[in-house]
Tab-separated table of C-alpha atoms in Angstrom:
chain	number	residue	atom	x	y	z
A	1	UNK	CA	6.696	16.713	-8.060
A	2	UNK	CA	3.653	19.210	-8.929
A	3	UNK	CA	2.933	22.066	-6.301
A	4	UNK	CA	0.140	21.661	-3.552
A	5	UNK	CA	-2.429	24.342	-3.529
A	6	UNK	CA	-2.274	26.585	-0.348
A	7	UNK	CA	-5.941	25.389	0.688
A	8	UNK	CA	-5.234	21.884	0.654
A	9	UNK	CA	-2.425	22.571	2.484
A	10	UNK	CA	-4.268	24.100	4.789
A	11	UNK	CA	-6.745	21.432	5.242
A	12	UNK	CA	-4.617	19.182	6.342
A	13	UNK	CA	-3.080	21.248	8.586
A	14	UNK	CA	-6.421	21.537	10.630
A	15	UNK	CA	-7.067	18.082	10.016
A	16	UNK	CA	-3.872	17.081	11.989
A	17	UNK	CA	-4.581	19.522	14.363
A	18	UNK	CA	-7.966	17.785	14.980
A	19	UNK	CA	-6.298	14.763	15.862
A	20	UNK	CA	-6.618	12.949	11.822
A	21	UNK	CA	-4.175	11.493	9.616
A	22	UNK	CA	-2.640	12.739	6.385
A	23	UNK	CA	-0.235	11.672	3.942
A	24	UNK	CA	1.963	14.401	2.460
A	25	UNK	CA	4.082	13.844	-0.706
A	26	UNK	CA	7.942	14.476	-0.416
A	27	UNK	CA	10.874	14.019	-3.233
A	28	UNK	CA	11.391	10.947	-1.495
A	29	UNK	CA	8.231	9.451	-0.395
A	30	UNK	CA	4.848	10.086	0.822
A	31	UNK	CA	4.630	10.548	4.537
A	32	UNK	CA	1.944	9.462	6.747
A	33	UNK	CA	2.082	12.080	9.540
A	34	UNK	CA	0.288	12.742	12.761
A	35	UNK	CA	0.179	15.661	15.708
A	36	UNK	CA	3.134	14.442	17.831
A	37	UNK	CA	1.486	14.940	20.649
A	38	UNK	CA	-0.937	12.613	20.362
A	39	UNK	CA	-0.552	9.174	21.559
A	40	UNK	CA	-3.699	7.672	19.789
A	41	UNK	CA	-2.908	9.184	16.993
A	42	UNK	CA	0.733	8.071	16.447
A	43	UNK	CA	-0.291	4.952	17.863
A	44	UNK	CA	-2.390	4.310	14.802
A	45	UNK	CA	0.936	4.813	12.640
A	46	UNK	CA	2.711	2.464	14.799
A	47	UNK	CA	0.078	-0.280	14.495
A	48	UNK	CA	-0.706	0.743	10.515
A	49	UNK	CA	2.768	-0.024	9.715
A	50	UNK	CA	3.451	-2.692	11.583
A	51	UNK	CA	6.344	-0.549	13.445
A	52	UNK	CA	7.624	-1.336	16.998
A	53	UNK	CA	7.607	1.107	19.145
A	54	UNK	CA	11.265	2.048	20.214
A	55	UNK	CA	11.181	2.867	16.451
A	56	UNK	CA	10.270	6.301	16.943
A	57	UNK	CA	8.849	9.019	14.394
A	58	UNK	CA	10.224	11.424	13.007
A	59	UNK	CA	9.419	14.981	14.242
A	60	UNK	CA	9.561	18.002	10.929
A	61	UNK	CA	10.126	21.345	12.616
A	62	UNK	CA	9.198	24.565	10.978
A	63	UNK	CA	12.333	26.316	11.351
A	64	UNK	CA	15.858	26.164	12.926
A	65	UNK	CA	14.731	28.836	15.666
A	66	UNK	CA	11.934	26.527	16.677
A	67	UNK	CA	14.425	23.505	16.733
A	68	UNK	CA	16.958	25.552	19.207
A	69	UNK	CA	14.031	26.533	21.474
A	70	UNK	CA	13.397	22.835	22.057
A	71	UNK	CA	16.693	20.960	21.650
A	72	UNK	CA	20.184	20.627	22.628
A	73	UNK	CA	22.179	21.422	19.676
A	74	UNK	CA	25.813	20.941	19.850
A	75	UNK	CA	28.029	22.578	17.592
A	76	UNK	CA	28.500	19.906	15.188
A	77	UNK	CA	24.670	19.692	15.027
A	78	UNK	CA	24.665	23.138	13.884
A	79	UNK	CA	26.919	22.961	11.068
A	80	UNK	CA	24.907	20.425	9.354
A	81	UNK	CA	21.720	22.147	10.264
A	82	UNK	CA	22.886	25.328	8.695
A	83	UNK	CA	24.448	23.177	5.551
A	84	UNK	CA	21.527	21.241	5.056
A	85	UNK	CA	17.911	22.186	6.417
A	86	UNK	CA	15.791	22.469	4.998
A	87	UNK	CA	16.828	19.122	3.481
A	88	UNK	CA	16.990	15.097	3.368
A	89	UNK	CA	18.861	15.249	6.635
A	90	UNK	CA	17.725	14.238	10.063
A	91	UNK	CA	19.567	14.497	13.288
A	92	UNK	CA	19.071	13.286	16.716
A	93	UNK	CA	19.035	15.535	19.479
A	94	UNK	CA	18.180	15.851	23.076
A	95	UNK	CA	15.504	17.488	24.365
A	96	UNK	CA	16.275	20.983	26.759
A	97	UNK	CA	13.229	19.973	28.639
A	98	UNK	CA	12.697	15.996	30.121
A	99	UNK	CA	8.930	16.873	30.929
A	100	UNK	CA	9.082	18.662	27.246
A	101	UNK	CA	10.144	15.243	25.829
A	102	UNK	CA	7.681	13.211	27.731
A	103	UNK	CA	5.121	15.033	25.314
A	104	UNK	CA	6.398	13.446	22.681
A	105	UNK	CA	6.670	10.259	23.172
A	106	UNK	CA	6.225	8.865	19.582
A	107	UNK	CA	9.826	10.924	18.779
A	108	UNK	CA	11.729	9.553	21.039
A	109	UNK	CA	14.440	11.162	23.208
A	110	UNK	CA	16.587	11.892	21.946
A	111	UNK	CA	13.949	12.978	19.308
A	112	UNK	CA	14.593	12.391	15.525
A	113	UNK	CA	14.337	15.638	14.012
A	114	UNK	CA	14.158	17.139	10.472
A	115	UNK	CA	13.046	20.274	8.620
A	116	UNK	CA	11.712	19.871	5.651
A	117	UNK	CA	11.480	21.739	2.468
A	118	UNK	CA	8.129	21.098	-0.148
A	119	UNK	CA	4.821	20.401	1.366
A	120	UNK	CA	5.946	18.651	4.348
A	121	UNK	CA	8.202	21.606	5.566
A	122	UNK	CA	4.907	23.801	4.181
A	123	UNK	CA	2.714	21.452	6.378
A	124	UNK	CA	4.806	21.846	9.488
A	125	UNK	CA	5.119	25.839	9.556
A	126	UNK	CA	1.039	26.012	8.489
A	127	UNK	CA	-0.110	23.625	11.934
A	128	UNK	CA	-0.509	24.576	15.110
A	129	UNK	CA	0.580	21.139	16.543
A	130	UNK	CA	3.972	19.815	16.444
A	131	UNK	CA	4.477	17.058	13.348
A	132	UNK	CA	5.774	13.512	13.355
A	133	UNK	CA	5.876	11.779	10.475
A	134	UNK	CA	7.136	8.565	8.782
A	135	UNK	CA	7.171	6.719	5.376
A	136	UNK	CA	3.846	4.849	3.660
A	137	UNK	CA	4.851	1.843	4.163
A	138	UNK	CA	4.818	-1.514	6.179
A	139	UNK	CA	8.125	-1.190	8.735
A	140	UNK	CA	11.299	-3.270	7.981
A	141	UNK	CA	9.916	-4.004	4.207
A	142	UNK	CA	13.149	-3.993	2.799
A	143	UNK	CA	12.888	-7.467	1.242
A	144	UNK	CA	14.239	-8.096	-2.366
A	145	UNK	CA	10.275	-8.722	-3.274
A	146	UNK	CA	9.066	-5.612	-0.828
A	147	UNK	CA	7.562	-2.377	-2.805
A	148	UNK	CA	8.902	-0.116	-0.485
A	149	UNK	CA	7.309	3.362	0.644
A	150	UNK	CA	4.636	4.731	-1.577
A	151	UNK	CA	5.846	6.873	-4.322
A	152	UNK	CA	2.441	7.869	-5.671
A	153	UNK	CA	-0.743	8.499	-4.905
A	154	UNK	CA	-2.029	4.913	-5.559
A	155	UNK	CA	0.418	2.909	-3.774
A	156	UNK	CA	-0.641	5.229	-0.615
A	157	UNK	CA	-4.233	4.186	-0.754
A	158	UNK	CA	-3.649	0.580	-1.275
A	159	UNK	CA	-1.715	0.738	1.514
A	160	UNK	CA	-4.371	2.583	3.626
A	161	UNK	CA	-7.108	-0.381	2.371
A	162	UNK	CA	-4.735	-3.216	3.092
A	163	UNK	CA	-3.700	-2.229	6.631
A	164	UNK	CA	-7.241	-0.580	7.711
A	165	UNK	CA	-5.629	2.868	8.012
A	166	UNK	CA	-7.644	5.875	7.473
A	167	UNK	CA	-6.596	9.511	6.866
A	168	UNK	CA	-8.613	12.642	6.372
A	169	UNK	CA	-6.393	14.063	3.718
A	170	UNK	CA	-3.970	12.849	1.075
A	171	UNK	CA	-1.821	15.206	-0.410
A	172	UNK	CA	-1.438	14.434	-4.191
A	173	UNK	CA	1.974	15.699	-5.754
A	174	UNK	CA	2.570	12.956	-8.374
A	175	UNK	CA	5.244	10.541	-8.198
A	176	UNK	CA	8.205	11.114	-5.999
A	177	UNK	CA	11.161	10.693	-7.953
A	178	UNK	CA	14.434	10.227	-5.680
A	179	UNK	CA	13.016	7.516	-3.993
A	180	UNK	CA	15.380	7.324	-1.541
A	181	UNK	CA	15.557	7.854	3.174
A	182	UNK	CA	16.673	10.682	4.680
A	183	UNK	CA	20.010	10.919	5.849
A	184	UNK	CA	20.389	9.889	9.651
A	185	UNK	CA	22.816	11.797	12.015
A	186	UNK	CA	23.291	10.743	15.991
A	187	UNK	CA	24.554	14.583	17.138
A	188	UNK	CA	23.083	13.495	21.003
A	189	UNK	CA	26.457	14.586	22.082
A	190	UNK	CA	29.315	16.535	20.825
A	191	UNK	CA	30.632	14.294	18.644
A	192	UNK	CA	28.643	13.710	15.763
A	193	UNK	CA	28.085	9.707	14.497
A	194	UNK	CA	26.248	8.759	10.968
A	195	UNK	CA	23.705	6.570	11.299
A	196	UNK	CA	22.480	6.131	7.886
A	197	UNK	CA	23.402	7.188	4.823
A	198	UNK	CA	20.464	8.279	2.810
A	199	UNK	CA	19.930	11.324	0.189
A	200	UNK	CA	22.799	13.170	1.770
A	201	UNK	CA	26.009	11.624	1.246
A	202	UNK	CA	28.412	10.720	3.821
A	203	UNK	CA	31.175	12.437	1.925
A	204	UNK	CA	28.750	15.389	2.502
A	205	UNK	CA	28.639	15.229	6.008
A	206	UNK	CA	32.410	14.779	6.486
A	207	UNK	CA	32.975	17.594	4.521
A	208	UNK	CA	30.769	19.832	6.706
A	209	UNK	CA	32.168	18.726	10.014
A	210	UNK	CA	35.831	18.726	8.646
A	211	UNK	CA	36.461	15.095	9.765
A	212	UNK	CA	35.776	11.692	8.515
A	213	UNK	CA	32.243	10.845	10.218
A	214	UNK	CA	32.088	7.285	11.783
């Protein structure tokens, strides 16, 4: 995946904090992302994609410290933070704050959480809003016939022509070559529970927490 200058970067850091779209390559995807904050905004995503609501976004935090400033994070959520952000992982967690959460509503509570490495990560320590963020793609097109989320440059804008989606910046890092989801880990409570298997393996995560992960 080839670097993103810093000044693009930038740019579409102040274009998400001016309430825009923009699409951000990763080593699995490209990401359409959003200020989570704002409602219109995300709601675009949702209606973009096609993507029910109760399917939240998910939020890329710039750092750890940041993440334990908003969230609950129970000891089993810490192990595979420290083993594995910034990373394909991304856990659930509960908010510290309801009112906190409320501001967030295209998250979720408990919010869907990630840190990031490559531009994403880059995009979410460079903006002054908080960033949600999901796949270029129509939602639930998993279909033998499906394409998938966008793993270049072109398949993002014919996506953004076909669904009427516009964003102020697209991020151009070539193709993304694992082409594969983040890992998905309910740590809500105590007891962590995999969700989804994805980049990370689930032998991984067992081997973190010490225990075979259900």
């Amino acid at each position: 995946m080839r670097p993103i200058p810093a000044e693009q970067l930038d740019a579409a850091a102040r274009a998400l904090e001016a309430g825009e779209l923009v699409i951000v390559p990763t080593e699995r995807w490209y990401m359409i992302c959003a200020d989570a904050t704002n409602l219109a905004t995300c709601n675009s995503i949702f209606d973009g994609k096609q993507r029910p609501r109760t399917k939240s976004l998910v939020l890329v935090l710039p750092s750890l410290e940041e993440c334990e400033k908003q969230f609950v994070i129970h000891p089993e959520a810490k192990r595979l933070a420290d083993a594995f952000w910034p990373g394909n992982l991304a856990i659930l967690l509960p908010w510290q704050s309801t009112e906190v959460g409320e501001q967030h509503p295209a998250v979720g509570a408990p919010a869907l959480t990630t840190i990031s490495s490559g531009p994403l990560g880059a995009l979410a320590a460079a903006a002054r809003t908080p960033v949600a963020a999901t796949t270029v793609n129509i939602s639930g097109d998993a279909g033998v016939d499906a394409p998938g989320p966008a793993i270049t440059v072109g398949e993002v804008q014919d996506f953004l022509d076909a669904n009427d989606v516009k964003a102020a910046v697209i991020l151009d890092g070539g193709v993304s070559p694992a082409a594969n989801h983040l890992t998905i880990v309910d740590c809500s409570t105590p007891v962590a529970r995999l969700i989804r298997a994805g980049l990370i393996h689930e032998r991984a995560i067992s081997a973190v927490l010490g225990r075979q992960v259900t």
